[in-house]
C-alpha cells in the first residue's frame, strides 16, 4: 500500500521512526532555520524517543533550533506518570541540549479550556514568525508524530467527540466520556496543515483498527484517524504485527 512502510518488528519500527524524525529535520533547518516537531503521547513512541536520546541519533539533530510541541495532553500535572510531556521529558528531552524555550508543553495542570486557549496562542505566535505567502496563519508543523488507538482515535481526537468537527480552531479541550477525563488536543484542522505527518503503529492489538482505517472499503468511514489527510506528506510506519490484517480479503 502506498505511504505504508512495514518493519519486521517493533525494534526495527522504532529505529525507522527515529531515522524518519531525523530525516524530517533536514530541509526545515536548511531552508527556514528551525524544525518544529509535534510529539505523540501513549506508549508506542517511547522507544523512538529513547533512540533519539542516544548519541548516535541525537548528534544528528540541531536541538538548539528544534522546537517540540505535543499533539495532545492529559489534564494532569506534568509530573504525573501518565503525562505525555513527562514521558517525553524523561525519555528524550532531559538527555538532549534542547533550550527550555523550545519545549512548548500543554499545561495539563491548568483549567482545560484555559490551557487549550494558551496553547493555541503559543502556536499562533510561533507560526506568525514565519507567515505563509499572503500572510495566512497556518499550523505548518514540519513534523507531526501520531499514534493510533484501537477505537481509531489519534492524538485525543476520540470517536463521537465534538473536537472532530472543529474546522478553524487549532486546539480543543474535550471531555472524553470513554475515558471519563478531560483531554487537550490538536484538531484535525491543525494537524492537516502539517508538512509531514507520521503515524507509528505497533503490535497485533492494532491490526484490526489499522485495517479499518487504511482500507475504508472494510466499511469504516468515520474513524478519527481517517480525518488526518494533510496537504503535506502522510506516512504510516508500522510493524508486521500491526500490518498482519492489511492484505486479508475478508
Ligand atoms: C495519548 C496519545 C494517543 C496514543 C494512542 C495510542 O495521549 O495517549 O496521544 O493518541 O497515540 O492512544 O497509544 P499507545 O501508543 O499507547 O498504543
Short mmCIF file of C-alpha atoms and ligand atoms in Angstrom, two decimals:
data_model
loop_
_atom_site.label_atom_id
_atom_site.label_comp_id
_atom_site.label_asym_id
_atom_site.label_seq_id
_atom_site.Cartn_x
_atom_site.Cartn_y
_atom_site.Cartn_z
CA UNK A 1 0.00 0.00 0.00
CA UNK A 2 1.26 3.43 -0.79
CA UNK A 3 2.62 5.55 2.10
CA UNK A 4 2.71 2.49 4.38
CA UNK A 5 6.15 1.23 5.41
CA UNK A 6 6.21 -2.14 7.16
CA UNK A 7 9.03 -3.04 9.54
CA UNK A 8 9.91 -6.58 10.58
CA UNK A 9 9.37 -5.98 14.30
CA UNK A 10 8.91 -3.26 16.89
CA UNK A 11 12.64 -2.69 17.32
CA UNK A 12 13.06 -2.06 13.57
CA UNK A 13 9.99 0.18 13.64
CA UNK A 14 11.42 2.29 16.47
CA UNK A 15 14.68 2.70 14.54
CA UNK A 16 12.82 3.51 11.34
CA UNK A 17 10.74 6.14 13.12
CA UNK A 18 13.82 7.72 14.73
CA UNK A 19 15.50 7.89 11.32
CA UNK A 20 12.34 9.42 9.84
CA UNK A 21 12.39 12.06 12.61
CA UNK A 22 15.97 12.99 11.70
CA UNK A 23 15.12 12.99 8.00
CA UNK A 24 12.22 15.36 8.64
CA UNK A 25 14.54 17.87 10.33
CA UNK A 26 16.95 18.38 7.44
CA UNK A 27 15.06 20.58 5.00
CA UNK A 28 13.36 22.86 7.58
CA UNK A 29 16.68 23.58 9.29
CA UNK A 30 18.34 24.32 5.96
CA UNK A 31 15.57 26.41 4.46
CA UNK A 32 13.84 28.02 7.46
CA UNK A 33 16.42 27.76 10.19
CA UNK A 34 14.22 25.83 12.59
CA UNK A 35 12.46 22.48 12.93
CA UNK A 36 9.05 22.17 14.55
CA UNK A 37 8.10 18.66 15.70
CA UNK A 38 4.89 17.56 17.39
CA UNK A 39 5.41 14.60 19.71
CA UNK A 40 2.82 11.90 20.27
CA UNK A 41 1.83 10.51 23.62
CA UNK A 42 0.99 6.96 24.64
CA UNK A 43 3.44 4.09 24.87
CA UNK A 44 4.37 3.37 21.25
CA UNK A 45 6.73 6.33 20.71
CA UNK A 46 8.65 5.71 23.96
CA UNK A 47 11.24 3.59 22.13
CA UNK A 48 11.59 6.25 19.41
CA UNK A 49 12.34 8.96 21.97
CA UNK A 50 14.84 6.72 23.77
CA UNK A 51 16.64 6.12 20.47
CA UNK A 52 16.66 9.83 19.61
CA UNK A 53 18.25 10.48 23.01
CA UNK A 54 21.10 8.11 22.17
CA UNK A 55 24.22 9.86 20.93
CA UNK A 56 24.25 8.12 17.54
CA UNK A 57 20.90 9.76 16.80
CA UNK A 58 20.84 12.90 18.95
CA UNK A 59 24.08 14.23 17.41
CA UNK A 60 22.29 14.32 14.02
CA UNK A 61 19.73 16.87 15.23
CA UNK A 62 20.43 20.56 15.82
CA UNK A 63 18.49 20.72 19.10
CA UNK A 64 19.28 24.44 19.51
CA UNK A 65 16.96 25.13 16.54
CA UNK A 66 14.44 22.37 17.19
CA UNK A 67 11.07 23.18 18.77
CA UNK A 68 8.90 20.43 20.25
CA UNK A 69 5.16 20.51 20.78
CA UNK A 70 2.57 17.90 21.73
CA UNK A 71 -0.34 16.55 19.73
CA UNK A 72 -2.32 16.16 22.90
CA UNK A 73 -2.09 16.05 26.67
CA UNK A 74 -3.94 14.56 29.52
CA UNK A 75 -5.36 17.07 32.04
CA UNK A 76 -2.91 16.17 34.77
CA UNK A 77 0.27 17.77 36.15
CA UNK A 78 3.49 17.38 34.12
CA UNK A 79 4.99 15.19 36.81
CA UNK A 80 2.12 12.68 36.70
CA UNK A 81 3.13 9.24 35.45
CA UNK A 82 0.57 9.50 32.62
CA UNK A 83 1.73 12.89 31.34
CA UNK A 84 2.70 12.89 27.67
CA UNK A 85 5.07 15.76 28.39
CA UNK A 86 6.52 13.83 31.33
CA UNK A 87 7.17 10.74 29.22
CA UNK A 88 8.97 12.73 26.52
CA UNK A 89 10.92 14.72 29.10
CA UNK A 90 12.08 11.54 30.81
CA UNK A 91 12.97 9.55 27.67
CA UNK A 92 14.28 12.32 25.40
CA UNK A 93 14.22 15.97 26.39
CA UNK A 94 16.25 15.60 29.57
CA UNK A 95 19.01 13.90 27.55
CA UNK A 96 19.47 16.37 24.67
CA UNK A 97 20.61 20.03 24.60
CA UNK A 98 17.24 21.50 23.62
CA UNK A 99 16.73 25.01 25.04
CA UNK A 100 13.92 25.20 27.59
CA UNK A 101 12.23 27.89 25.50
CA UNK A 102 11.98 25.42 22.61
CA UNK A 103 9.82 23.00 24.60
CA UNK A 104 6.19 24.05 24.24
CA UNK A 105 4.19 21.79 26.54
CA UNK A 106 0.44 21.85 27.04
CA UNK A 107 -0.38 22.94 30.60
CA UNK A 108 -2.27 19.82 31.64
CA UNK A 109 -2.40 21.07 35.20
CA UNK A 110 -4.49 24.13 34.26
CA UNK A 111 -8.21 24.51 33.56
CA UNK A 112 -8.68 22.59 30.27
CA UNK A 113 -10.32 25.42 28.32
CA UNK A 114 -7.69 27.92 29.51
CA UNK A 115 -4.85 25.51 28.75
CA UNK A 116 -6.23 24.91 25.26
CA UNK A 117 -6.52 28.66 24.67
CA UNK A 118 -2.99 29.31 25.94
CA UNK A 119 -1.53 26.50 23.81
CA UNK A 120 -3.30 27.82 20.73
CA UNK A 121 -1.91 31.30 21.46
CA UNK A 122 1.57 29.76 21.71
CA UNK A 123 1.11 28.11 18.32
CA UNK A 124 -0.24 31.29 16.75
CA UNK A 125 2.77 33.26 18.00
CA UNK A 126 5.18 30.59 16.81
CA UNK A 127 3.78 30.37 13.28
CA UNK A 128 3.23 34.12 12.99
CA UNK A 129 7.02 34.38 12.97
CA UNK A 130 7.08 32.62 9.59
CA UNK A 131 3.84 33.64 7.85
CA UNK A 132 2.74 31.82 4.76
CA UNK A 133 2.69 33.64 1.45
CA UNK A 134 -0.28 36.00 1.72
CA UNK A 135 0.21 36.22 5.44
CA UNK A 136 -2.27 33.45 6.26
CA UNK A 137 -1.67 31.85 9.66
CA UNK A 138 -1.29 28.07 9.24
CA UNK A 139 -0.14 25.40 11.72
CA UNK A 140 2.73 24.48 9.42
CA UNK A 141 4.48 21.99 11.67
CA UNK A 142 7.42 20.37 9.93
CA UNK A 143 6.55 17.03 11.52
CA UNK A 144 3.62 15.60 13.46
CA UNK A 145 4.01 12.18 15.11
CA UNK A 146 0.74 10.36 15.78
CA UNK A 147 -0.32 7.08 17.34
CA UNK A 148 -3.49 5.09 16.74
CA UNK A 149 -5.87 3.85 19.40
CA UNK A 150 -7.82 0.61 18.97
CA UNK A 151 -11.01 2.69 18.65
CA UNK A 152 -9.49 4.67 15.80
CA UNK A 153 -8.61 7.74 17.85
CA UNK A 154 -5.44 9.69 17.27
CA UNK A 155 -3.98 12.43 19.44
CA UNK A 156 -7.01 12.97 21.67
CA UNK A 157 -9.49 13.01 18.81
CA UNK A 158 -11.84 10.32 20.07
CA UNK A 159 -14.89 8.87 18.29
CA UNK A 160 -18.11 10.75 18.98
CA UNK A 161 -16.47 13.89 20.39
CA UNK A 162 -17.15 17.46 19.33
CA UNK A 163 -13.49 18.17 18.61
CA UNK A 164 -13.77 16.03 15.46
CA UNK A 165 -15.95 18.68 13.80
CA UNK A 166 -13.67 21.62 14.64
CA UNK A 167 -12.68 23.28 11.39
CA UNK A 168 -10.99 26.51 12.50
CA UNK A 169 -9.53 26.22 16.00
CA UNK A 170 -6.17 24.50 16.22
CA UNK A 171 -6.59 23.27 19.80
CA UNK A 172 -9.62 21.88 21.62
CA UNK A 173 -10.35 20.94 25.23
CA UNK A 174 -12.52 17.86 25.15
CA UNK A 175 -14.24 15.86 27.85
CA UNK A 176 -13.90 12.23 26.72
CA UNK A 177 -16.76 10.12 28.09
CA UNK A 178 -14.96 6.90 27.20
CA UNK A 179 -12.11 7.92 29.49
CA UNK A 180 -14.19 9.87 31.99
CA UNK A 181 -11.49 12.52 31.66
CA UNK A 182 -10.64 15.82 30.00
CA UNK A 183 -8.07 15.92 27.24
CA UNK A 184 -6.48 18.74 25.25
CA UNK A 185 -5.77 18.00 21.60
CA UNK A 186 -4.67 19.45 18.31
CA UNK A 187 -7.63 19.40 15.98
CA UNK A 188 -7.59 17.62 12.62
CA UNK A 189 -7.62 21.08 11.02
CA UNK A 190 -4.30 21.90 12.68
CA UNK A 191 -2.71 18.51 12.03
CA UNK A 192 -3.71 18.69 8.37
CA UNK A 193 -1.73 21.92 7.98
CA UNK A 194 1.49 20.00 8.72
CA UNK A 195 4.20 19.48 6.14
CA UNK A 196 4.69 15.85 7.22
CA UNK A 197 2.58 13.51 9.37
CA UNK A 198 3.89 10.13 10.54
CA UNK A 199 1.68 7.55 12.21
CA UNK A 200 3.63 4.98 14.24
CA UNK A 201 1.65 1.80 14.90
CA UNK A 202 2.90 -1.39 16.54
CA UNK A 203 1.51 -4.74 17.63
CA UNK A 204 -1.20 -7.28 16.83
CA UNK A 205 -3.69 -5.40 19.01
CA UNK A 206 -3.70 -2.62 16.40
CA UNK A 207 -4.04 -4.91 13.34
CA UNK A 208 -7.83 -4.73 13.07
CA UNK A 209 -8.13 -0.98 13.56
CA UNK A 210 -5.26 -0.35 11.18
CA UNK A 211 -7.03 -2.40 8.52
CA UNK A 212 -10.27 -0.47 9.11
CA UNK A 213 -8.53 2.89 8.93
CA UNK A 214 -6.42 2.15 5.85
CA UNK A 215 -8.97 0.08 3.94
CA UNK A 216 -12.22 2.10 4.10
CA UNK A 217 -13.80 -0.50 1.81
CA UNK A 218 -13.84 -2.50 5.05
CA UNK A 219 -16.78 -0.28 5.95
CA UNK A 220 -15.17 2.23 8.31
CA UNK A 221 -15.64 5.77 7.06
CA UNK A 222 -15.72 7.99 10.12
CA UNK A 223 -12.83 6.97 12.31
CA UNK A 224 -10.96 9.97 13.75
CA UNK A 225 -7.64 8.81 12.28
CA UNK A 226 -9.29 8.97 8.84
CA UNK A 227 -9.72 12.72 9.28
CA UNK A 228 -5.95 13.07 9.03
CA UNK A 229 -5.37 13.98 5.38
CA UNK A 230 -2.54 16.53 5.40
CA UNK A 231 -1.73 18.65 2.37
CA UNK A 232 1.82 17.55 3.04
CA UNK A 233 3.29 14.09 3.28
CA UNK A 234 1.47 11.32 5.19
CA UNK A 235 3.27 8.11 6.06
CA UNK A 236 2.31 5.10 8.16
CA UNK A 237 5.25 3.39 9.86
CA UNK A 238 4.01 0.04 11.13
CA UNK A 239 5.45 -3.31 12.18
CA UNK A 240 4.45 -6.65 10.70
CA UNK A 241 2.20 -7.48 13.63
CA UNK A 242 0.18 -4.31 13.17
CA UNK A 243 0.09 -4.86 9.39
CA UNK A 244 -0.91 -8.53 9.65
CA UNK A 245 -4.53 -7.95 8.50
CA UNK A 246 -3.85 -5.31 5.90
CA UNK A 247 -3.94 -7.65 2.97
CA UNK A 248 -6.66 -10.05 4.15
CA UNK A 249 -9.58 -10.13 1.75
CA UNK A 250 -12.40 -10.80 4.24
C1 LIG B 1 -2.23 9.64 24.04
C2 LIG B 1 -1.92 9.63 22.57
C3 LIG B 1 -2.84 8.67 21.88
C4 LIG B 1 -2.00 7.45 21.56
C5 LIG B 1 -2.87 6.28 21.20
C6 LIG B 1 -2.01 5.02 21.06
O1 LIG B 1 -2.22 10.70 24.66
O2 LIG B 1 -2.43 8.52 24.55
O3 LIG B 1 -1.85 10.80 22.02
O4 LIG B 1 -3.42 9.17 20.71
O5 LIG B 1 -1.13 7.77 20.49
O6 LIG B 1 -3.81 6.10 22.26
O7 LIG B 1 -1.42 4.77 22.31
P1 LIG B 1 -0.34 3.60 22.50
O8 LIG B 1 0.87 4.02 21.74
O9 LIG B 1 -0.08 3.58 23.99
O10 LIG B 1 -0.97 2.35 21.96
#
